[in-house]
Amino acid sequence: MDYDFSNKVVLITGASAGIGESTALLFAKLGAKLSLVGRNEAHLRAVAAECEKQKGVKPLAIVADLGTDEGVQKTAKETLEHFKRLDVLVNNAAVGARTTLLHETDMKIFDDVFTINVRGVYLLTKLLAPALIETKGNIINVSSVSATMVALGTLPYGMAKAALDHFTRLVSLELASKGVRVNAVSPGMTVSSFVKRLTGSTDEEYQAWLAATSKYIPMGEPCVGDDIAKMIVHVASEHSRLVTGTIVEVDGGMRFGNFSNAFSKQAK
Ligand SMILES: NC(=O)c1ccc[n+]([C@@H]2O[C@H](COP(=O)([O-])OP(=O)(O)OC[C@H]3O[C@@H](n4cnc5c(N)ncnc54)[C@H](OP(=O)(O)O)[C@@H]3O)[C@@H](O)[C@H]2O)c1
């Protein structure tokens, strides 16, 4: 199957690292015009430069905090001013929550998780839906197996991702008659700096955690960013033209593994 995104404008949030970075590089290889968003300007510009090397198309790099309404508004405004259209919105940016149990939850962490992972996605989608209706484009929300797995240590992150899944279903229904598809890609454990940021682990500690937790994944290994990027591209492409309101898990079967204990040990 061929994937061609030349002349398509693709906005990817959280493109300065991890899954968003892999997704940006893959869309760049397929000829997309990219709008890339993150807070870390040096990382974002480095990813944009790598993307430009693929097909010579210069991405728009937007430094913005999607945990603020101003950052979200800036992202929508600059993208539309620059490209005058939008074909694909990838809501990927998110933060984790280093909590273990309900009574230990710092409500500041709860608020940050919901503000960035849910409110930011909600507002950005609201602002960009009219542009997507014009192009009959589509939306991919990056969720997590934590949305459905009942594993200790995933409050309130799992709740926020469950909200994102239901947002995906509801908005898919609302926009279907306008020709806009809305789906989620739901990764299992994926090698990135996500867990390291959360726990402040060294590389060695992170590698040891990956090896230990991989035992709970039925297929025996974690995903890498490209595994998730390939599914995002597939769902965003014409090959998925009647796919909407779905949550596609890319997790090596992790959602069926007994992960409860492994996750609770993540917060060291
Ligand atoms: N890694 C996993 O095991 C895993 C599993 C399931 C689901 N996921 C999901 O996959 C997505 C990507 O995660 P990842 O593993 O690639 O994590 P990551 O390496 O930590 O990358 C997260 C990205 O989000 C951006 N971001 C975070 N907060 C932001 C904010 N307030 N404003 C703007 N950008 C923000 C970060 O950019 P800056 O640092 O530049 O702000 C970074 O580019 C997330 O939705 C995550 O929930 C990850």
PDB file of C-alpha atoms and ligand atoms in Angstrom:
ATOM      1  CA  MET A   1       0.000   0.000   0.000  1.00  0.00           C
ATOM      2  CA  ASP A   2       1.200   3.473  -0.814  1.00  0.00           C
ATOM      3  CA  TYR A   3       0.888   6.403   1.529  1.00  0.00           C
ATOM      4  CA  ASP A   4       1.148   9.864   0.032  1.00  0.00           C
ATOM      5  CA  PHE A   5       0.620  13.017   2.058  1.00  0.00           C
ATOM      6  CA  SER A   6       2.097  15.515  -0.384  1.00  0.00           C
ATOM      7  CA  ASN A   7       0.010  18.708  -0.341  1.00  0.00           C
ATOM      8  CA  LYS A   8      -1.545  17.612   2.951  1.00  0.00           C
ATOM      9  CA  VAL A   9      -1.036  19.780   6.027  1.00  0.00           C
ATOM     10  CA  VAL A  10      -0.495  17.736   9.197  1.00  0.00           C
ATOM     11  CA  LEU A  11      -0.351  19.283  12.681  1.00  0.00           C
ATOM     12  CA  ILE A  12       1.385  17.147  15.329  1.00  0.00           C
ATOM     13  CA  THR A  13       1.424  18.199  18.980  1.00  0.00           C
ATOM     14  CA  GLY A  14       4.233  16.940  21.183  1.00  0.00           C
ATOM     15  CA  ALA A  15       6.494  16.631  18.143  1.00  0.00           C
ATOM     16  CA  SER A  16       9.682  17.538  20.006  1.00  0.00           C
ATOM     17  CA  ALA A  17      10.219  14.012  21.373  1.00  0.00           C
ATOM     18  CA  GLY A  18       9.169  10.370  21.428  1.00  0.00           C
ATOM     19  CA  ILE A  19       6.116   9.192  19.514  1.00  0.00           C
ATOM     20  CA  GLY A  20       5.403  12.684  18.151  1.00  0.00           C
ATOM     21  CA  GLU A  21       8.946  12.933  16.784  1.00  0.00           C
ATOM     22  CA  SER A  22       8.673   9.520  15.069  1.00  0.00           C
ATOM     23  CA  THR A  23       5.282  10.511  13.652  1.00  0.00           C
ATOM     24  CA  ALA A  24       6.642  13.821  12.325  1.00  0.00           C
ATOM     25  CA  LEU A  25       9.545  12.053  10.590  1.00  0.00           C
ATOM     26  CA  LEU A  26       7.256   9.476   8.981  1.00  0.00           C
ATOM     27  CA  PHE A  27       4.787  12.096   7.699  1.00  0.00           C
ATOM     28  CA  ALA A  28       7.775  14.124   6.402  1.00  0.00           C
ATOM     29  CA  LYS A  29       9.010  11.075   4.462  1.00  0.00           C
ATOM     30  CA  LEU A  30       5.527  10.846   2.920  1.00  0.00           C
ATOM     31  CA  GLY A  31       5.690  14.458   1.726  1.00  0.00           C
ATOM     32  CA  ALA A  32       3.423  16.177   4.295  1.00  0.00           C
ATOM     33  CA  LYS A  33       3.614  19.858   5.143  1.00  0.00           C
ATOM     34  CA  LEU A  34       4.079  19.845   8.892  1.00  0.00           C
ATOM     35  CA  SER A  35       3.101  22.070  11.759  1.00  0.00           C
ATOM     36  CA  LEU A  36       5.031  20.831  14.808  1.00  0.00           C
ATOM     37  CA  VAL A  37       4.292  21.837  18.397  1.00  0.00           C
ATOM     38  CA  GLY A  38       6.212  21.476  21.672  1.00  0.00           C
ATOM     39  CA  ARG A  39       7.622  23.507  24.547  1.00  0.00           C
ATOM     40  CA  ASN A  40      11.289  22.596  24.230  1.00  0.00           C
ATOM     41  CA  GLU A  41      12.411  24.874  21.407  1.00  0.00           C
ATOM     42  CA  ALA A  42      15.832  23.283  20.844  1.00  0.00           C
ATOM     43  CA  HIS A  43      14.330  19.775  20.549  1.00  0.00           C
ATOM     44  CA  LEU A  44      11.481  21.021  18.368  1.00  0.00           C
ATOM     45  CA  ARG A  45      13.835  22.807  15.953  1.00  0.00           C
ATOM     46  CA  ALA A  46      16.092  19.733  15.780  1.00  0.00           C
ATOM     47  CA  VAL A  47      13.088  17.547  14.831  1.00  0.00           C
ATOM     48  CA  ALA A  48      11.937  20.153  12.277  1.00  0.00           C
ATOM     49  CA  ALA A  49      15.417  20.170  10.704  1.00  0.00           C
ATOM     50  CA  GLU A  50      15.396  16.340  10.452  1.00  0.00           C
ATOM     51  CA  CYS A  51      11.939  16.463   8.835  1.00  0.00           C
ATOM     52  CA  GLU A  52      13.099  19.057   6.307  1.00  0.00           C
ATOM     53  CA  LYS A  53      15.939  16.721   5.243  1.00  0.00           C
ATOM     54  CA  GLN A  54      13.418  14.031   4.161  1.00  0.00           C
ATOM     55  CA  LYS A  55      11.732  15.784   1.202  1.00  0.00           C
ATOM     56  CA  GLY A  56      12.974  19.350   1.490  1.00  0.00           C
ATOM     57  CA  VAL A  57       9.663  20.634   2.901  1.00  0.00           C
ATOM     58  CA  LYS A  58      10.274  23.083   5.783  1.00  0.00           C
ATOM     59  CA  PRO A  59       7.977  22.456   8.771  1.00  0.00           C
ATOM     60  CA  LEU A  60       6.433  25.233  10.815  1.00  0.00           C
ATOM     61  CA  ALA A  61       7.742  24.913  14.395  1.00  0.00           C
ATOM     62  CA  ILE A  62       5.421  26.359  17.045  1.00  0.00           C
ATOM     63  CA  VAL A  63       6.752  26.704  20.581  1.00  0.00           C
ATOM     64  CA  ALA A  64       3.642  26.603  22.754  1.00  0.00           C
ATOM     65  CA  ASP A  65       2.400  25.234  26.067  1.00  0.00           C
ATOM     66  CA  LEU A  66      -0.788  23.284  25.361  1.00  0.00           C
ATOM     67  CA  GLY A  67      -1.588  23.412  29.053  1.00  0.00           C
ATOM     68  CA  THR A  68      -2.651  27.036  28.540  1.00  0.00           C
ATOM     69  CA  ASP A  69      -5.502  28.420  26.425  1.00  0.00           C
ATOM     70  CA  GLU A  70      -3.060  30.988  24.979  1.00  0.00           C
ATOM     71  CA  GLY A  71      -0.698  28.207  23.844  1.00  0.00           C
ATOM     72  CA  VAL A  72      -3.550  26.291  22.224  1.00  0.00           C
ATOM     73  CA  GLN A  73      -4.933  29.413  20.504  1.00  0.00           C
ATOM     74  CA  LYS A  74      -1.448  30.332  19.241  1.00  0.00           C
ATOM     75  CA  THR A  75      -1.043  26.807  17.788  1.00  0.00           C
ATOM     76  CA  ALA A  76      -4.327  26.955  15.871  1.00  0.00           C
ATOM     77  CA  LYS A  77      -3.821  30.548  14.680  1.00  0.00           C
ATOM     78  CA  GLU A  78      -0.227  30.166  13.476  1.00  0.00           C
ATOM     79  CA  THR A  79      -0.964  26.891  11.682  1.00  0.00           C
ATOM     80  CA  LEU A  80      -3.911  28.323   9.759  1.00  0.00           C
ATOM     81  CA  GLU A  81      -2.169  31.632   9.012  1.00  0.00           C
ATOM     82  CA  HIS A  82       0.864  29.815   7.645  1.00  0.00           C
ATOM     83  CA  PHE A  83      -0.750  27.008   5.635  1.00  0.00           C
ATOM     84  CA  LYS A  84      -4.328  28.342   5.103  1.00  0.00           C
ATOM     85  CA  ARG A  85      -5.649  24.779   5.571  1.00  0.00           C
ATOM     86  CA  LEU A  86      -5.418  21.668   7.731  1.00  0.00           C
ATOM     87  CA  ASP A  87      -5.849  18.037   6.676  1.00  0.00           C
ATOM     88  CA  VAL A  88      -4.746  15.997   9.708  1.00  0.00           C
ATOM     89  CA  LEU A  89      -4.637  16.901  13.406  1.00  0.00           C
ATOM     90  CA  VAL A  90      -2.570  14.557  15.605  1.00  0.00           C
ATOM     91  CA  ASN A  91      -3.294  15.277  19.276  1.00  0.00           C
ATOM     92  CA  ASN A  92      -0.253  13.545  20.757  1.00  0.00           C
ATOM     93  CA  ALA A  93       1.157  15.831  23.484  1.00  0.00           C
ATOM     94  CA  ALA A  94       0.537  14.614  27.025  1.00  0.00           C
ATOM     95  CA  VAL A  95       2.112  14.324  30.418  1.00  0.00           C
ATOM     96  CA  GLY A  96       2.105  11.428  32.848  1.00  0.00           C
ATOM     97  CA  ALA A  97       1.325  11.469  36.546  1.00  0.00           C
ATOM     98  CA  ARG A  98       3.632  10.059  39.153  1.00  0.00           C
ATOM     99  CA  THR A  99       1.078   8.856  41.633  1.00  0.00           C
ATOM    100  CA  THR A 100       0.422   5.487  43.129  1.00  0.00           C
ATOM    101  CA  LEU A 101      -2.747   5.666  45.159  1.00  0.00           C
ATOM    102  CA  LEU A 102      -5.781   7.921  45.531  1.00  0.00           C
ATOM    103  CA  HIS A 103      -4.896   9.276  48.971  1.00  0.00           C
ATOM    104  CA  GLU A 104      -1.381  10.237  47.797  1.00  0.00           C
ATOM    105  CA  THR A 105      -2.574  12.280  44.818  1.00  0.00           C
ATOM    106  CA  ASP A 106      -1.252  15.834  44.644  1.00  0.00           C
ATOM    107  CA  MET A 107      -4.212  17.758  43.137  1.00  0.00           C
ATOM    108  CA  LYS A 108      -1.768  20.014  41.238  1.00  0.00           C
ATOM    109  CA  ILE A 109      -0.679  16.908  39.308  1.00  0.00           C
ATOM    110  CA  PHE A 110      -4.318  15.946  38.741  1.00  0.00           C
ATOM    111  CA  ASP A 111      -5.028  19.439  37.347  1.00  0.00           C
ATOM    112  CA  ASP A 112      -1.938  19.451  35.104  1.00  0.00           C
ATOM    113  CA  VAL A 113      -2.790  16.060  33.645  1.00  0.00           C
ATOM    114  CA  PHE A 114      -6.381  17.010  32.865  1.00  0.00           C
ATOM    115  CA  THR A 115      -5.444  20.494  31.611  1.00  0.00           C
ATOM    116  CA  ILE A 116      -2.824  19.250  29.130  1.00  0.00           C
ATOM    117  CA  ASN A 117      -4.160  15.793  28.239  1.00  0.00           C
ATOM    118  CA  VAL A 118      -7.881  16.614  28.039  1.00  0.00           C
ATOM    119  CA  ARG A 119      -8.647  20.360  28.046  1.00  0.00           C
ATOM    120  CA  GLY A 120      -5.804  21.180  25.621  1.00  0.00           C
ATOM    121  CA  VAL A 121      -6.988  18.503  23.174  1.00  0.00           C
ATOM    122  CA  TYR A 122     -10.616  19.604  23.524  1.00  0.00           C
ATOM    123  CA  LEU A 123      -9.870  23.272  22.816  1.00  0.00           C
ATOM    124  CA  LEU A 124      -7.424  22.641  19.966  1.00  0.00           C
ATOM    125  CA  THR A 125      -9.906  20.280  18.283  1.00  0.00           C
ATOM    126  CA  LYS A 126     -12.712  22.806  18.750  1.00  0.00           C
ATOM    127  CA  LEU A 127     -10.643  25.589  17.169  1.00  0.00           C
ATOM    128  CA  LEU A 128      -9.477  23.487  14.218  1.00  0.00           C
ATOM    129  CA  ALA A 129     -12.650  21.510  13.441  1.00  0.00           C
ATOM    130  CA  PRO A 130     -13.909  24.152  10.942  1.00  0.00           C
ATOM    131  CA  ALA A 131     -10.661  23.886   8.927  1.00  0.00           C
ATOM    132  CA  LEU A 132     -10.882  20.077   8.984  1.00  0.00           C
ATOM    133  CA  ILE A 133     -14.499  20.217   7.794  1.00  0.00           C
ATOM    134  CA  GLU A 134     -13.364  22.317   4.812  1.00  0.00           C
ATOM    135  CA  THR A 135     -10.787  19.723   3.748  1.00  0.00           C
ATOM    136  CA  LYS A 136     -12.771  16.663   4.934  1.00  0.00           C
ATOM    137  CA  GLY A 137      -9.700  15.889   6.996  1.00  0.00           C
ATOM    138  CA  ASN A 138      -9.251  13.728  10.045  1.00  0.00           C
ATOM    139  CA  ILE A 139      -8.131  13.667  13.667  1.00  0.00           C
ATOM    140  CA  ILE A 140      -5.946  11.126  15.473  1.00  0.00           C
ATOM    141  CA  ASN A 141      -5.846  11.283  19.264  1.00  0.00           C
ATOM    142  CA  VAL A 142      -2.947   9.461  20.912  1.00  0.00           C
ATOM    143  CA  SER A 143      -4.457   7.626  23.853  1.00  0.00           C
ATOM    144  CA  SER A 144      -2.964   4.861  26.027  1.00  0.00           C
ATOM    145  CA  VAL A 145      -3.759   1.331  27.115  1.00  0.00           C
ATOM    146  CA  SER A 146      -3.999   2.962  30.551  1.00  0.00           C
ATOM    147  CA  ALA A 147      -7.444   4.193  29.445  1.00  0.00           C
ATOM    148  CA  THR A 148      -8.852   0.690  29.761  1.00  0.00           C
ATOM    149  CA  MET A 149      -6.389  -1.285  31.916  1.00  0.00           C
ATOM    150  CA  VAL A 150      -7.210  -1.223  35.594  1.00  0.00           C
ATOM    151  CA  ALA A 151      -3.654  -1.013  36.904  1.00  0.00           C
ATOM    152  CA  LEU A 152      -2.490   0.463  40.194  1.00  0.00           C
ATOM    153  CA  GLY A 153      -0.422   3.610  39.736  1.00  0.00           C
ATOM    154  CA  THR A 154      -2.251   4.956  36.681  1.00  0.00           C
ATOM    155  CA  LEU A 155      -4.505   7.478  38.447  1.00  0.00           C
ATOM    156  CA  PRO A 156      -5.227  10.157  37.202  1.00  0.00           C
ATOM    157  CA  TYR A 157      -3.484   9.583  33.850  1.00  0.00           C
ATOM    158  CA  GLY A 158      -5.690   6.587  33.028  1.00  0.00           C
ATOM    159  CA  MET A 159      -8.816   8.617  33.785  1.00  0.00           C
ATOM    160  CA  ALA A 160      -7.671  11.393  31.452  1.00  0.00           C
ATOM    161  CA  LYS A 161      -6.967   8.899  28.645  1.00  0.00           C
ATOM    162  CA  ALA A 162     -10.399   7.279  29.221  1.00  0.00           C
ATOM    163  CA  ALA A 163     -11.894  10.755  28.786  1.00  0.00           C
ATOM    164  CA  LEU A 164      -9.891  11.149  25.568  1.00  0.00           C
ATOM    165  CA  ASP A 165     -11.232   7.836  24.241  1.00  0.00           C
ATOM    166  CA  HIS A 166     -14.805   8.917  24.856  1.00  0.00           C
ATOM    167  CA  PHE A 167     -14.085  12.352  23.377  1.00  0.00           C
ATOM    168  CA  THR A 168     -12.888  10.467  20.277  1.00  0.00           C
ATOM    169  CA  ARG A 169     -16.150   8.515  20.011  1.00  0.00           C
ATOM    170  CA  LEU A 170     -18.430  11.474  20.634  1.00  0.00           C
ATOM    171  CA  VAL A 171     -16.640  13.877  18.290  1.00  0.00           C
ATOM    172  CA  SER A 172     -16.470  11.191  15.594  1.00  0.00           C
ATOM    173  CA  LEU A 173     -20.258  11.014  15.707  1.00  0.00           C
ATOM    174  CA  GLU A 174     -20.616  14.790  15.657  1.00  0.00           C
ATOM    175  CA  LEU A 175     -18.287  15.263  12.667  1.00  0.00           C
ATOM    176  CA  ALA A 176     -19.134  12.147  10.627  1.00  0.00           C
ATOM    177  CA  SER A 177     -21.844  13.857   8.585  1.00  0.00           C
ATOM    178  CA  LYS A 178     -19.352  16.634   7.773  1.00  0.00           C
ATOM    179  CA  GLY A 179     -16.901  14.119   6.303  1.00  0.00           C
ATOM    180  CA  VAL A 180     -14.351  14.338   9.128  1.00  0.00           C
ATOM    181  CA  ARG A 181     -13.044  11.105  10.672  1.00  0.00           C
ATOM    182  CA  VAL A 182     -11.921  10.991  14.320  1.00  0.00           C
ATOM    183  CA  ASN A 183      -9.938   8.068  15.740  1.00  0.00           C
ATOM    184  CA  ALA A 184      -7.485   7.224  18.511  1.00  0.00           C
ATOM    185  CA  VAL A 185      -4.306   5.203  18.401  1.00  0.00           C
ATOM    186  CA  SER A 186      -3.642   3.692  21.798  1.00  0.00           C
ATOM    187  CA  PRO A 187      -0.042   2.691  22.524  1.00  0.00           C
ATOM    188  CA  GLY A 188       1.095   0.194  25.079  1.00  0.00           C
ATOM    189  CA  MET A 189       4.470   0.643  26.703  1.00  0.00           C
ATOM    190  CA  THR A 190       6.613   2.519  24.181  1.00  0.00           C
ATOM    191  CA  VAL A 191      10.294   3.391  24.428  1.00  0.00           C
ATOM    192  CA  SER A 192      10.522   7.177  24.895  1.00  0.00           C
ATOM    193  CA  SER A 193      11.435   9.680  27.583  1.00  0.00           C
ATOM    194  CA  PHE A 194       7.859   9.616  28.986  1.00  0.00           C
ATOM    195  CA  VAL A 195       8.514   7.307  31.953  1.00  0.00           C
ATOM    196  CA  LYS A 196      12.028   8.713  32.490  1.00  0.00           C
ATOM    197  CA  ARG A 197      10.617  12.241  32.790  1.00  0.00           C
ATOM    198  CA  LEU A 198       8.132  10.973  35.314  1.00  0.00           C
ATOM    199  CA  THR A 199      10.464   9.023  37.515  1.00  0.00           C
ATOM    200  CA  GLY A 200      13.718  10.915  36.990  1.00  0.00           C
ATOM    201  CA  SER A 201      15.380   7.565  36.218  1.00  0.00           C
ATOM    202  CA  THR A 202      18.834   7.231  34.706  1.00  0.00           C
ATOM    203  CA  ASP A 203      19.175   5.444  31.341  1.00  0.00           C
ATOM    204  CA  GLU A 204      20.281   2.297  33.149  1.00  0.00           C
ATOM    205  CA  GLU A 205      17.351   2.364  35.567  1.00  0.00           C
ATOM    206  CA  TYR A 206      14.948   2.919  32.661  1.00  0.00           C
ATOM    207  CA  GLN A 207      16.448  -0.001  30.685  1.00  0.00           C
ATOM    208  CA  ALA A 208      16.093  -2.224  33.769  1.00  0.00           C
ATOM    209  CA  TRP A 209      12.448  -1.111  34.201  1.00  0.00           C
ATOM    210  CA  LEU A 210      11.742  -1.805  30.504  1.00  0.00           C
ATOM    211  CA  ALA A 211      13.254  -5.294  30.762  1.00  0.00           C
ATOM    212  CA  ALA A 212      11.316  -6.089  33.938  1.00  0.00           C
ATOM    213  CA  THR A 213       7.973  -4.803  32.693  1.00  0.00           C
ATOM    214  CA  SER A 214       8.346  -6.387  29.236  1.00  0.00           C
ATOM    215  CA  LYS A 215       7.714  -9.733  30.963  1.00  0.00           C
ATOM    216  CA  TYR A 216       4.108  -8.631  31.412  1.00  0.00           C
ATOM    217  CA  ILE A 217       3.644  -7.923  27.688  1.00  0.00           C
ATOM    218  CA  PRO A 218       2.319 -11.040  25.890  1.00  0.00           C
ATOM    219  CA  MET A 219       4.510 -10.379  22.826  1.00  0.00           C
ATOM    220  CA  GLY A 220       7.489  -9.833  25.125  1.00  0.00           C
ATOM    221  CA  GLU A 221       8.698  -6.414  24.017  1.00  0.00           C
ATOM    222  CA  PRO A 222       7.728  -2.751  24.210  1.00  0.00           C
ATOM    223  CA  CYS A 223       6.765  -0.710  21.156  1.00  0.00           C
ATOM    224  CA  VAL A 224       9.088   1.861  19.629  1.00  0.00           C
ATOM    225  CA  GLY A 225       7.894   5.241  18.370  1.00  0.00           C
ATOM    226  CA  ASP A 226       7.818   4.064  14.761  1.00  0.00           C
ATOM    227  CA  ASP A 227       5.331   1.279  15.598  1.00  0.00           C
ATOM    228  CA  ILE A 228       2.878   3.925  16.766  1.00  0.00           C
ATOM    229  CA  ALA A 229       3.726   6.366  13.962  1.00  0.00           C
ATOM    230  CA  LYS A 230       2.962   3.730  11.296  1.00  0.00           C
ATOM    231  CA  MET A 231      -0.508   3.133  12.728  1.00  0.00           C
ATOM    232  CA  ILE A 232      -1.177   6.876  13.004  1.00  0.00           C
ATOM    233  CA  VAL A 233      -0.241   7.304   9.332  1.00  0.00           C
ATOM    234  CA  HIS A 234      -2.387   4.329   8.301  1.00  0.00           C
ATOM    235  CA  VAL A 235      -5.455   5.568  10.176  1.00  0.00           C
ATOM    236  CA  ALA A 236      -4.914   9.112   8.847  1.00  0.00           C
ATOM    237  CA  SER A 237      -4.607   7.873   5.259  1.00  0.00           C
ATOM    238  CA  GLU A 238      -7.182   7.235   2.558  1.00  0.00           C
ATOM    239  CA  HIS A 239      -6.749   3.494   3.231  1.00  0.00           C
ATOM    240  CA  SER A 240      -8.873   4.075   6.337  1.00  0.00           C
ATOM    241  CA  ARG A 241     -11.488   6.201   4.595  1.00  0.00           C
ATOM    242  CA  LEU A 242     -14.483   4.728   6.452  1.00  0.00           C
ATOM    243  CA  VAL A 243     -12.735   4.176   9.790  1.00  0.00           C
ATOM    244  CA  THR A 244     -14.074   6.533  12.430  1.00  0.00           C
ATOM    245  CA  GLY A 245     -14.715   6.494  16.178  1.00  0.00           C
ATOM    246  CA  THR A 246     -12.271   3.623  16.705  1.00  0.00           C
ATOM    247  CA  ILE A 247      -9.534   3.164  19.297  1.00  0.00           C
ATOM    248  CA  VAL A 248      -6.701   1.177  17.731  1.00  0.00           C
ATOM    249  CA  GLU A 249      -4.406  -0.505  20.253  1.00  0.00           C
ATOM    250  CA  VAL A 250      -0.732  -0.977  19.356  1.00  0.00           C
ATOM    251  CA  ASP A 251       0.568  -2.717  22.455  1.00  0.00           C
ATOM    252  CA  GLY A 252       1.881  -6.249  21.819  1.00  0.00           C
ATOM    253  CA  GLY A 253      -1.171  -7.482  23.746  1.00  0.00           C
ATOM    254  CA  MET A 254      -0.159  -5.553  26.866  1.00  0.00           C
ATOM    255  CA  ARG A 255      -3.785  -4.777  27.726  1.00  0.00           C
ATOM    256  CA  PHE A 256      -4.276  -8.506  28.411  1.00  0.00           C
ATOM    257  CA  GLY A 257      -1.143  -8.872  30.570  1.00  0.00           C
ATOM    258  CA  ASN A 258      -1.114  -8.733  34.348  1.00  0.00           C
ATOM    259  CA  PHE A 259       0.391  -5.280  34.550  1.00  0.00           C
ATOM    260  CA  SER A 260      -1.088  -4.087  37.786  1.00  0.00           C
ATOM    261  CA  ASN A 261       1.935  -4.822  39.958  1.00  0.00           C
ATOM    262  CA  ALA A 262       4.488  -3.746  37.375  1.00  0.00           C
ATOM    263  CA  PHE A 263       2.974  -0.281  37.062  1.00  0.00           C
ATOM    264  CA  SER A 264       2.694   0.308  40.760  1.00  0.00           C
ATOM    265  CA  LYS A 265       6.468  -0.197  40.988  1.00  0.00           C
ATOM    266  CA  GLN A 266       7.058   2.455  38.303  1.00  0.00           C
ATOM    267  CA  ALA A 267       6.998   5.313  40.813  1.00  0.00           C
ATOM    268  CA  LYS A 268      10.246   4.628  42.594  1.00  0.00           C
TER     269      LYS A 268
HETATM  270  N1  LIG B   1       5.664   6.118  26.056  1.00  0.00           N
HETATM  271  C1  LIG B   1       4.681   5.314  26.432  1.00  0.00           C
HETATM  272  O1  LIG B   1       4.916   4.230  27.011  1.00  0.00           O
HETATM  273  C2  LIG B   1       3.259   5.668  26.120  1.00  0.00           C
HETATM  274  C3  LIG B   1       2.277   4.684  26.324  1.00  0.00           C
HETATM  275  C4  LIG B   1       0.961   4.976  26.052  1.00  0.00           C
HETATM  276  C5  LIG B   1       0.608   6.232  25.576  1.00  0.00           C
HETATM  277  N2  LIG B   1       1.564   7.175  25.385  1.00  0.00           N
HETATM  278  C6  LIG B   1       1.121   8.481  24.875  1.00  0.00           C
HETATM  279  O2  LIG B   1       1.875   8.811  23.730  1.00  0.00           O
HETATM  280  C7  LIG B   1       1.964  10.230  23.614  1.00  0.00           C
HETATM  281  C8  LIG B   1       3.397  10.642  23.432  1.00  0.00           C
HETATM  282  O3  LIG B   1       4.153  10.195  24.538  1.00  0.00           O
HETATM  283  P1  LIG B   1       5.730   9.926  24.449  1.00  0.00           P
HETATM  284  O4  LIG B   1       5.965   8.591  25.020  1.00  0.00           O
HETATM  285  O5  LIG B   1       6.247  10.251  23.113  1.00  0.00           O
HETATM  286  O6  LIG B   1       6.219  10.987  25.545  1.00  0.00           O
HETATM  287  P2  LIG B   1       7.409  12.041  25.558  1.00  0.00           P
HETATM  288  O7  LIG B   1       8.630  11.463  24.923  1.00  0.00           O
HETATM  289  O8  LIG B   1       7.465  12.505  26.960  1.00  0.00           O
HETATM  290  O9  LIG B   1       6.869  13.203  24.617  1.00  0.00           O
HETATM  291  C9  LIG B   1       5.777  13.988  25.005  1.00  0.00           C
HETATM  292  C10 LIG B   1       5.628  15.138  24.036  1.00  0.00           C
HETATM  293  O10 LIG B   1       4.537  15.966  24.480  1.00  0.00           O
HETATM  294  C11 LIG B   1       4.980  17.303  24.573  1.00  0.00           C
HETATM  295  N3  LIG B   1       4.282  18.016  25.613  1.00  0.00           N
HETATM  296  C12 LIG B   1       4.047  17.623  26.895  1.00  0.00           C
HETATM  297  N4  LIG B   1       3.386  18.563  27.555  1.00  0.00           N
HETATM  298  C13 LIG B   1       3.202  19.598  26.692  1.00  0.00           C
HETATM  299  C14 LIG B   1       2.601  20.875  26.805  1.00  0.00           C
HETATM  300  N5  LIG B   1       2.061  21.294  27.952  1.00  0.00           N
HETATM  301  N6  LIG B   1       2.586  21.675  25.721  1.00  0.00           N
HETATM  302  C15 LIG B   1       3.153  21.270  24.563  1.00  0.00           C
HETATM  303  N7  LIG B   1       3.732  20.073  24.403  1.00  0.00           N
HETATM  304  C16 LIG B   1       3.761  19.249  25.454  1.00  0.00           C
HETATM  305  C17 LIG B   1       6.477  17.189  24.847  1.00  0.00           C
HETATM  306  O11 LIG B   1       7.098  18.357  24.376  1.00  0.00           O
HETATM  307  P3  LIG B   1       8.027  19.351  25.250  1.00  0.00           P
HETATM  308  O12 LIG B   1       8.852  18.530  26.155  1.00  0.00           O
HETATM  309  O13 LIG B   1       8.804  20.055  24.188  1.00  0.00           O
HETATM  310  O14 LIG B   1       7.058  20.217  25.915  1.00  0.00           O
HETATM  311  C18 LIG B   1       6.869  16.006  23.977  1.00  0.00           C
HETATM  312  O15 LIG B   1       7.082  16.424  22.656  1.00  0.00           O
HETATM  313  C19 LIG B   1       1.301  10.792  24.874  1.00  0.00           C
HETATM  314  O16 LIG B   1      -0.037  11.135  24.568  1.00  0.00           O
HETATM  315  C20 LIG B   1       1.331   9.622  25.848  1.00  0.00           C
HETATM  316  O17 LIG B   1       0.283   9.705  26.785  1.00  0.00           O
HETATM  317  C21 LIG B   1       2.886   6.927  25.650  1.00  0.00           C
END
